[in-house]
XYZ file of C-alpha atoms in Angstrom:
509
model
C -11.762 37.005 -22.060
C -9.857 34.114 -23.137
C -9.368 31.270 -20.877
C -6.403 30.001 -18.978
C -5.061 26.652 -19.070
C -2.825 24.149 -17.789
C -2.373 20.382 -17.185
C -1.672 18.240 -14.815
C -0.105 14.711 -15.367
C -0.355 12.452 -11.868
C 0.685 9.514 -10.381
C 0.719 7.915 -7.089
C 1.802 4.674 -5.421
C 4.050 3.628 -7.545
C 6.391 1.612 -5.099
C 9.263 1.058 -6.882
C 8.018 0.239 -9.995
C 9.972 2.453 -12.730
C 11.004 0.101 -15.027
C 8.355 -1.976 -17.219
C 8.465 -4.869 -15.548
C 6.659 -6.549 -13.009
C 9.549 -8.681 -11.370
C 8.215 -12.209 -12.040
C 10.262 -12.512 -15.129
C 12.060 -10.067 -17.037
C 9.641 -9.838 -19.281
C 8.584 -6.180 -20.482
C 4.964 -5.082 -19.647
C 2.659 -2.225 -19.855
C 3.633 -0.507 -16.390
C 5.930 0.948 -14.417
C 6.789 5.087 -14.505
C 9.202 5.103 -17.301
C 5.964 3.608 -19.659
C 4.156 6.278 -17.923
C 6.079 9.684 -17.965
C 7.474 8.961 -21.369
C 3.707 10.348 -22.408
C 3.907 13.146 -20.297
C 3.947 16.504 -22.492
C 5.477 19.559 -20.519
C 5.505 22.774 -21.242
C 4.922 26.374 -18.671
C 1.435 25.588 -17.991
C 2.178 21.826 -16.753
C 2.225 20.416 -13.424
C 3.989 16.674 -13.256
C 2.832 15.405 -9.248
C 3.083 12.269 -7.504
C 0.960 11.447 -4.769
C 3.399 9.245 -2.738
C 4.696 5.831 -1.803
C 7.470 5.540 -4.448
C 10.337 4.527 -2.321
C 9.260 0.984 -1.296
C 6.543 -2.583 -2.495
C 9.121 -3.764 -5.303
C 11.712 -6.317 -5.546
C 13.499 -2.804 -7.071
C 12.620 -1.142 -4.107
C 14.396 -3.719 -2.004
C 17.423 -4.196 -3.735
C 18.261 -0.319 -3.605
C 17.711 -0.418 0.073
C 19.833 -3.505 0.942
C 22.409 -3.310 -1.218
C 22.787 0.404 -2.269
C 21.625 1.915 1.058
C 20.551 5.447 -0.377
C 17.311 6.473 -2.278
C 19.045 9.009 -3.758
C 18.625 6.827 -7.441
C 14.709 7.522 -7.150
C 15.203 10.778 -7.167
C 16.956 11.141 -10.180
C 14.456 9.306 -11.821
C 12.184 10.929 -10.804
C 13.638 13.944 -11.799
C 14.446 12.998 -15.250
C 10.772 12.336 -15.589
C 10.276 15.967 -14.832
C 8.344 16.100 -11.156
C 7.847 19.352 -10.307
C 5.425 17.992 -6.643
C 5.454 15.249 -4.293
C 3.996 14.299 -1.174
C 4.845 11.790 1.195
C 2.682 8.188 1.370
C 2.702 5.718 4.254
C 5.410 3.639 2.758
C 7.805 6.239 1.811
C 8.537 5.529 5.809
C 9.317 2.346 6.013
C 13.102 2.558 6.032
C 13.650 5.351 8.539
C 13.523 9.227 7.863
C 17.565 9.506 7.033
C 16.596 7.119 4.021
C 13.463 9.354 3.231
C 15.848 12.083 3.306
C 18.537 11.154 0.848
C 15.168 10.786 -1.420
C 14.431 14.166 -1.311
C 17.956 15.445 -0.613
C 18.340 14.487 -4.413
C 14.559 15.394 -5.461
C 14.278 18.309 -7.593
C 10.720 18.213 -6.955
C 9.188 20.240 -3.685
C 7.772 17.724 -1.157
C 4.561 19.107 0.453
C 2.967 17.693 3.269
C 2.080 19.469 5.726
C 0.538 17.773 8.338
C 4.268 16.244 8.543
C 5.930 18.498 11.369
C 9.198 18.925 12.930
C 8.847 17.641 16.358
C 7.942 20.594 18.931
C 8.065 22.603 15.467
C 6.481 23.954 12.418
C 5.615 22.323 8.968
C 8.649 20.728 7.169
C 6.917 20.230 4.268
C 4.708 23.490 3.568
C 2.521 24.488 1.033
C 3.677 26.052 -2.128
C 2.510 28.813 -4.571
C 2.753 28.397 -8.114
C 3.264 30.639 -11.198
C 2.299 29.055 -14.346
C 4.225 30.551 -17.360
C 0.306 32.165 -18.498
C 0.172 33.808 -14.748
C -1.803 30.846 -13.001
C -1.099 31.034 -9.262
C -1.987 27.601 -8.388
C -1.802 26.776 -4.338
C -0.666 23.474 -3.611
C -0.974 21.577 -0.270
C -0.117 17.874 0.505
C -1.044 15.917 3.406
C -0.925 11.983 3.887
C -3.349 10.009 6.254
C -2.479 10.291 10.141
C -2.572 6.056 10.293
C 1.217 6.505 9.850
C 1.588 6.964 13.517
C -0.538 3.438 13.587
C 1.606 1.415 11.468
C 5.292 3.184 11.355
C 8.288 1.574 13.787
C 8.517 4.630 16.516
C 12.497 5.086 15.271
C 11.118 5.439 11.890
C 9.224 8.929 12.523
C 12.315 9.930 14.641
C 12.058 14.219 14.406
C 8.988 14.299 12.827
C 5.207 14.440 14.005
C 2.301 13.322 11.886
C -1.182 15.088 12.730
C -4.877 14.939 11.738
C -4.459 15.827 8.029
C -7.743 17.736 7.928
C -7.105 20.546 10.535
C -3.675 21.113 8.549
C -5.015 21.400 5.177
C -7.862 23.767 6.641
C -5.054 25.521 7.787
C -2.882 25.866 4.882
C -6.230 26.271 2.240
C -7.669 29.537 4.989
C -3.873 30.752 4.305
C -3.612 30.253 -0.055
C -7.018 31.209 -0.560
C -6.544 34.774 -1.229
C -3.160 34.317 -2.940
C -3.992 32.010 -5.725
C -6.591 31.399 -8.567
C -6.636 27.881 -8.178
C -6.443 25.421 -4.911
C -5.097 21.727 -4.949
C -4.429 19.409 -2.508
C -2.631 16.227 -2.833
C -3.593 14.032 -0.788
C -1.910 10.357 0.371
C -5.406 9.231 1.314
C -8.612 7.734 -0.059
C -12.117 7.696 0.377
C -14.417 6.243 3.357
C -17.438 6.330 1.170
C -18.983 5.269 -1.642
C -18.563 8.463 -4.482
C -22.139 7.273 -6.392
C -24.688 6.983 -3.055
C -22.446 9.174 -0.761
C -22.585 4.938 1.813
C -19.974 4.944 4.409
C -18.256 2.447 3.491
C -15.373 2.893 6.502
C -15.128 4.201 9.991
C -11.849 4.882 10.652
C -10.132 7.488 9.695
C -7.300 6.073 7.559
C -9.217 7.502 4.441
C -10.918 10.816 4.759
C -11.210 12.242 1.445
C -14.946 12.149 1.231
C -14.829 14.282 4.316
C -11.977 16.543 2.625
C -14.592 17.649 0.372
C -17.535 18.110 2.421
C -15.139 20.255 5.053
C -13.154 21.945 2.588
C -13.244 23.757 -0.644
C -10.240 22.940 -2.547
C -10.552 22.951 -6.175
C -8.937 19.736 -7.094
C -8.375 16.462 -4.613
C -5.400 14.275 -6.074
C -5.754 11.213 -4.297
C -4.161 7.652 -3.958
C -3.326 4.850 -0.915
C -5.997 2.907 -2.476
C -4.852 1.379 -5.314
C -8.345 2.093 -6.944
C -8.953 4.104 -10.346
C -11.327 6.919 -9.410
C -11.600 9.042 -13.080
C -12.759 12.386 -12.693
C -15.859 13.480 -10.466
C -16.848 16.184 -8.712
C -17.578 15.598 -5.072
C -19.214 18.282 -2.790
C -17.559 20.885 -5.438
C -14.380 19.675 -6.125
C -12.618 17.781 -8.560
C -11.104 14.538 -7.713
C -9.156 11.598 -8.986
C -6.933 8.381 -8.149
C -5.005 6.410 -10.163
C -4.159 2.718 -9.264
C -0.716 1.384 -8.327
C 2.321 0.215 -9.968
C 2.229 2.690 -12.698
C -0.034 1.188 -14.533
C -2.267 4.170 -15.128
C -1.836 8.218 -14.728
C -4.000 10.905 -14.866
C -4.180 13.847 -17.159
C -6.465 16.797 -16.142
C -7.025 19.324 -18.013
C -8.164 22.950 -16.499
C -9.618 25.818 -17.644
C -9.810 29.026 -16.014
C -11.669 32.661 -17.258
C -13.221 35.648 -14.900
C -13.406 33.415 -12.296
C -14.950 30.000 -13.292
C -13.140 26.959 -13.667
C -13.805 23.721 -15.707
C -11.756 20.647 -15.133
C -11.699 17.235 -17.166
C -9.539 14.161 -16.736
C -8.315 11.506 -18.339
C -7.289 8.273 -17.113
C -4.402 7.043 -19.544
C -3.079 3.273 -19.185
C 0.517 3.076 -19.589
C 1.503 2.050 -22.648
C 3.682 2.547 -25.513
C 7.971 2.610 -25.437
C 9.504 4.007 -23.081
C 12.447 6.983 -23.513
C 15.533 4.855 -24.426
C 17.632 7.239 -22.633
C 15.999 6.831 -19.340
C 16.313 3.325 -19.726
C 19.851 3.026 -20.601
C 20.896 5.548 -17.934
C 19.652 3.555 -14.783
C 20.636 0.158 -16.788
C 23.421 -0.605 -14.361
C 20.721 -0.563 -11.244
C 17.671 -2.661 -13.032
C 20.301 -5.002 -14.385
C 21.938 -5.499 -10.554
C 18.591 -5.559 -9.145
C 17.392 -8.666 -11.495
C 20.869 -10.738 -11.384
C 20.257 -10.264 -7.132
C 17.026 -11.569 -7.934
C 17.236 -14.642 -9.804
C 19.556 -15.967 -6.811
C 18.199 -19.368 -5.474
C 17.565 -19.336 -2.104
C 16.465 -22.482 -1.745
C 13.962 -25.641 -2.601
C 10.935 -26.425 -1.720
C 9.106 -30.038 -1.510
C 6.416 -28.625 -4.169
C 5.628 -25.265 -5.601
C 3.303 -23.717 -3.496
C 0.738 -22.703 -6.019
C -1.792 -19.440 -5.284
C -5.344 -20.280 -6.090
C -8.322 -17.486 -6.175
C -8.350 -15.806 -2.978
C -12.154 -17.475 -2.035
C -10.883 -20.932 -2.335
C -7.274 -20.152 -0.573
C -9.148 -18.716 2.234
C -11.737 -21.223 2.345
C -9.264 -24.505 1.940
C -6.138 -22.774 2.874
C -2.522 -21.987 1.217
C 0.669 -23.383 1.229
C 2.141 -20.482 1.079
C 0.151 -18.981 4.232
C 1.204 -21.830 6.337
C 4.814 -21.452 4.759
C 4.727 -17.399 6.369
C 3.240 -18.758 9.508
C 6.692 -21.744 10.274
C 8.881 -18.731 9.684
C 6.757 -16.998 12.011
C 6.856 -19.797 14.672
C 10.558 -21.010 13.919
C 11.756 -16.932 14.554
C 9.710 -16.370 17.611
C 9.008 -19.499 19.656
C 5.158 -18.259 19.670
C 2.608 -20.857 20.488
C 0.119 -19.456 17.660
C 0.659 -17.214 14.491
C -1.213 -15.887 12.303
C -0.145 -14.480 8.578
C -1.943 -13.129 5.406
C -1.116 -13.044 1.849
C -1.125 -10.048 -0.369
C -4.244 -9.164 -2.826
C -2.137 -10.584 -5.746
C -0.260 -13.603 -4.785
C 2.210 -14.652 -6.398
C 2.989 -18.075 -5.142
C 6.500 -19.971 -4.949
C 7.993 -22.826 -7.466
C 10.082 -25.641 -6.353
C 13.286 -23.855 -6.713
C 13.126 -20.876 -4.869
C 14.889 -17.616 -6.338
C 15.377 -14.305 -4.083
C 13.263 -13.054 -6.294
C 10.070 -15.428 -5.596
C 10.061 -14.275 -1.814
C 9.998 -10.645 -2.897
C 7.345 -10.898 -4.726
C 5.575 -12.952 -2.470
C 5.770 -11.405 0.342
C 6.507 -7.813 -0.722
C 5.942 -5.795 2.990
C 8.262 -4.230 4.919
C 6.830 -5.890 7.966
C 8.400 -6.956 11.024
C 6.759 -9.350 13.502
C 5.757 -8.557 17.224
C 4.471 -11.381 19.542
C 1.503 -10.618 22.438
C 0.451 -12.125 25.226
C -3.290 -12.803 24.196
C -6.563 -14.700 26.281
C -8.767 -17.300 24.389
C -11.559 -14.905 24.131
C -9.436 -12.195 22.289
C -7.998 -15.492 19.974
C -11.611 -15.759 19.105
C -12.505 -12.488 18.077
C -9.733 -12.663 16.027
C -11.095 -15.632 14.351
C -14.646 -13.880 14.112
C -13.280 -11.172 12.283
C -11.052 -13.489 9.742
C -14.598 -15.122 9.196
C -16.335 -12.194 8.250
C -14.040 -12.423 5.298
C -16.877 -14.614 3.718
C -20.502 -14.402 2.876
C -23.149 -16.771 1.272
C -24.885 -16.217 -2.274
C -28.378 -17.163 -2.531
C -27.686 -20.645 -3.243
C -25.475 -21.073 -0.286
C -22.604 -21.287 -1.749
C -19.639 -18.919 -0.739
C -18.458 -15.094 -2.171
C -16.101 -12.524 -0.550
C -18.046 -10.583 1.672
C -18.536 -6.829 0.006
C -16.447 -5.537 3.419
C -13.383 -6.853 1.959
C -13.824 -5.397 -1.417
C -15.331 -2.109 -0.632
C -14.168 0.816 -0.734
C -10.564 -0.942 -1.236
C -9.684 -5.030 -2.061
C -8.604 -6.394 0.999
C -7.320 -10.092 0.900
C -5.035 -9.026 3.099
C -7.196 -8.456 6.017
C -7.798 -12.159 6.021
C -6.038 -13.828 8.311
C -4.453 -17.736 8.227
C -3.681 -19.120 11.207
C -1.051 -21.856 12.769
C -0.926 -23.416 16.397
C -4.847 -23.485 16.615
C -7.461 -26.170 15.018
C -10.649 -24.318 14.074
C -13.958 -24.333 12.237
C -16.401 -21.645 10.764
C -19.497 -21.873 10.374
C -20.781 -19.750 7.808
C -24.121 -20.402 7.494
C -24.412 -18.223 11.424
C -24.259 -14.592 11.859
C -21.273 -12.707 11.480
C -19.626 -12.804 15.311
C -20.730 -16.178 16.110
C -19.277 -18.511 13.142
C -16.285 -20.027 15.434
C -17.764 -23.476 16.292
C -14.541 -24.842 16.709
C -11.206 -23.636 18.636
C -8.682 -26.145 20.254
C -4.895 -25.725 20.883
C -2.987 -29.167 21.243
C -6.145 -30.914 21.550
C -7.871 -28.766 24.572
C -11.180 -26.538 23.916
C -9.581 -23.211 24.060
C -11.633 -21.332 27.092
C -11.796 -17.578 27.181
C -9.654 -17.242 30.129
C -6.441 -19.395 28.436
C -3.785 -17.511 27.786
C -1.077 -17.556 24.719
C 1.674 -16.146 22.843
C 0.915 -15.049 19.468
C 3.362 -13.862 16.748
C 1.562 -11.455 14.439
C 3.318 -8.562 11.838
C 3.743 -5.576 12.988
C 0.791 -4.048 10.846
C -1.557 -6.772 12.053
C -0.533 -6.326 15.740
C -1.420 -2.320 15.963
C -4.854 -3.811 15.230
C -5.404 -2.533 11.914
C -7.699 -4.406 9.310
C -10.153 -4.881 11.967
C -8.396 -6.346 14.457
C -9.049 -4.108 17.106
C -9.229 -6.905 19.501
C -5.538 -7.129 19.933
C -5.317 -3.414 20.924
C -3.600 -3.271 24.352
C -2.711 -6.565 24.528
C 0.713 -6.983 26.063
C 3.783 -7.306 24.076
C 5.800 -9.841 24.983
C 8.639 -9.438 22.331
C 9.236 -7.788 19.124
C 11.760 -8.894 15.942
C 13.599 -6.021 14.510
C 13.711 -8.165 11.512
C 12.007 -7.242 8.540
C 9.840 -10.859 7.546
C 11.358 -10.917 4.077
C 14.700 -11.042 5.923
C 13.667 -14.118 8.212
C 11.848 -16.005 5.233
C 15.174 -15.569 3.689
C 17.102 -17.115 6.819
C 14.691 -19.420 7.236
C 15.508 -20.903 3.841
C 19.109 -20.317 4.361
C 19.020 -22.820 7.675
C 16.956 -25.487 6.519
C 17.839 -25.757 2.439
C 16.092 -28.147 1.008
C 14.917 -29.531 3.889
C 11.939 -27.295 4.254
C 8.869 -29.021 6.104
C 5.322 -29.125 4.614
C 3.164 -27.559 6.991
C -1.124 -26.963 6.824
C -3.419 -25.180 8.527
C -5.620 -27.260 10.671
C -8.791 -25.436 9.427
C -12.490 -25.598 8.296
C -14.952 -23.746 6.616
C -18.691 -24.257 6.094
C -20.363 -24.735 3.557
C -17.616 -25.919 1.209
C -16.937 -24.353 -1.753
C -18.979 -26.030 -4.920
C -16.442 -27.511 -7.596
């Protein structure tokens, strides 16, 4: 008997990046969807599926939410790129479900996710069946991790509920099984473990994909939320992948399927190439808005505020840190604040264009400020510590917890309104040999205010110590907002601020 085929092109994370650019200039480069799907080939046997977080992380992203107030332009390119599935990632959130919806009010695509329920109700984004033009069923569930409910505004998930995305795929796979000849799940998740030795690598369960194929027996895993490549593997007996962000990459699988047996290969293809000119030219009028809103100065600072490698930024500290922590203190009166910088920073020249804040500070954050003793000040510290380790000259590295299973410069944490010192050299947990506020030896009973983004203050990243701390306030402001006020206000009369930091042993020229 002859086999059956059909192909799947994927992407995931792609937040906001269609065009080929990557906002810094206007230069063209090798990303974005449009470089992307203009490789896709589709025919009756193709699947085109995204894996989530499109709507928001670009200075495109921003611009259609602020000025244009309706998603609905995603959509339609994503619909001229041919999507036939979606699910739903973390950041497709952000701006509140009645923005989510005129997304997929205009999607042509089917959104499944279907640990996503209608509160007190059933799925609102079920599973789906699929008839390939050579008589294929394919069964296709989507889920996205549960640490939504951990990160999202409350008013953001207003109607919806957001469950344990394994019991819900169980659910939906024990109901396909019979119906179909092939089983996928798409899933806005990635893995706690290592896919060579099988190492835990994480405890929580933000990513449980390893565990989706242990507990489950779906034929093919589509996977993202990491921002890693993961080329095709089998793991525990099915098929999985991940592309990284940004459009950079996609995937191509190709399947085979005869009496029963199925064979599936991959191929992880970079974007490249020129994209459709009609595509380009049709959305013209929004890339063209969104890059004259960009290049709109803001503001001036004293110097550029130059990124360095994220070792020596952490270890000597960054302008651009302490810049994020002022705003911080100016927009909440806080006593201490602490800020991070994203795994690719971008930095900020002299003259400061909208554009340069977007891109350096690209979340959708807002900030919250708790009520916080001395001894939870220093675990915070302990764990922003941990960021480093020591080779076996003694010299300092980024500690393998930071880079494994996802790169996470962003889990280090700057801080402002406290002097301190780490020793490196002493076991992680007891490195803080140093921890004053205006002067005084900081004593575990003290109390403070601390202003802290809203991702950092649900105690994510490891930061488990501020859990249950009281709130004292929260800013409805999203932080690119008040860096933008902040520069409004002062002008060019922005102070220089540092950190009042050290860590030991230095860092060897």
């Amino acid at each position: 008997m002859e086999a059956k085929r059909f192909t799947i092109y994927f992407t995931s994370d792609l937040h906001g990046y269609i065009y080929p650019t990557d906002y810094r200039s206007r230069e063209e480069r090798d990303m974005g969807l449009f470089k992307c799907a203009s490789q896709f080939r589709k025919d009756g046997n193709t699947l085109v599926i995204d894996g989530g977080d499109i709507l928001q992380g670009s200075p495109l992203g921003a611009f259609c939410h602020d000025t244009l107030g309706n998603a609905g332009r995603f959509a339609e390119m994503m619909n001229r790129c041919g999507y036939d599935y979606v699910t739903l990632g973390n950041h497709d959130f952000n701006y509140g479900m009645a923005y989510l919806d005129s997304y997929l009010d205009t999607l042509r695509a089917r959104c499944v996710c279907q640990n996503v329920r209608w509160d007190g109700a059933g799925v609102r984004f079920p599973a789906r069946i699929h008839t390939l033009e050579n008589g294929l069923r394919i069964g296709i569930v989507g889920i996205v991790t549960d640490y939504v409910n951990i990160w999202e505004r409350p008013e953001h998930l207003s109607g919806v509920t957001i469950s344990d995305p394994i019991p819900a795929a169980r659910a939906a796979l024990d109901e396909l099984r019979d119906q179909v000849d092939v089983t996928l799940c798409i899933y806005h998740g990635g893995f706690e473990r290592d896919l060579a030795t099988g190492r835990v690598l994480s405890a929580t369960h933000e990513n449980v994909a390893y565990r989706l194929c242990q507990e489950l027996d779906f034929d093919i895993l589509l996977t993202g939320h990491q921002h890693m490549t993961v080329h095709g593997q089998t793991v525990c007996g099915t098929f999985v992948v991940q592309p990284t962000d940004r459009g950079q990459e996609f995937l191509r699988i190709e399947a085979a399927v005869v009496e029963g047996e199925k064979r599936f290969t991959s191929e992880t293809v970079p974007a490249a190439g020129t994209c459709r000119r009609e595509w380009l030219e049709e959305f013209a009028g929004m890339e063209h808005g969104a890059q004259d809103w960009l290049d709109q100065v803001v503001g001036h600072l004293p110097k550029p505020l130059l990124p360095d490698t994220p070792l020596r930024m952490a270890a000597e500290g960054s302008g651009l840190a302490d810049l994020f922590n002022a705003v911080q203190l100016w927009a909440t009166g806080a006593q201490l604040s602490a800020s991070s910088l994203a795994n690719d920073v971008a930095g900020l020249p002299q003259v400061v264009r909208r554009r340069d804040l977007l891109i350096a500070y690209p979340y959708t954050n807002t900030l919250s400020v708790l009520q916080i003793t001395g001894a939870v000040l220093r675990q915070a510290l302990e764990r922003s510590a941990g960021y480093f380790t020591r080779n076996d000259d003694g010299t300092l590295r980024v500690s393998d917890c930071f880079l494994e299973p996802k790169v996470e410069h962003y889990n280090y944490d700057y801080y402002a309104g406290v002097s301190y010192a780490y020793d490196i050299s002493q076991p992680v947990g007891q490195r803080v040999i140093r921890m004053t506020v205006a002067g005084k030896p900081v004593a575990p009973d003290d109390v403070f205010t601390i202003c802290l983004n809203s991702y950092r203050a649900s105690g994510t990243g490891g930061y488990d110590c501020y859990v249950g701390c009281p709130m004292v306030r929260e800013i409805g402001t999203e932080m690119s907002d008040l860096i933008l006020e902040y520069f409004k206000q002062y002008g060019d009369a922005i102070q220089d601020v540092h950190g009042d930091f050290q860590v030991l042993p230095a860092i060897k020229a």
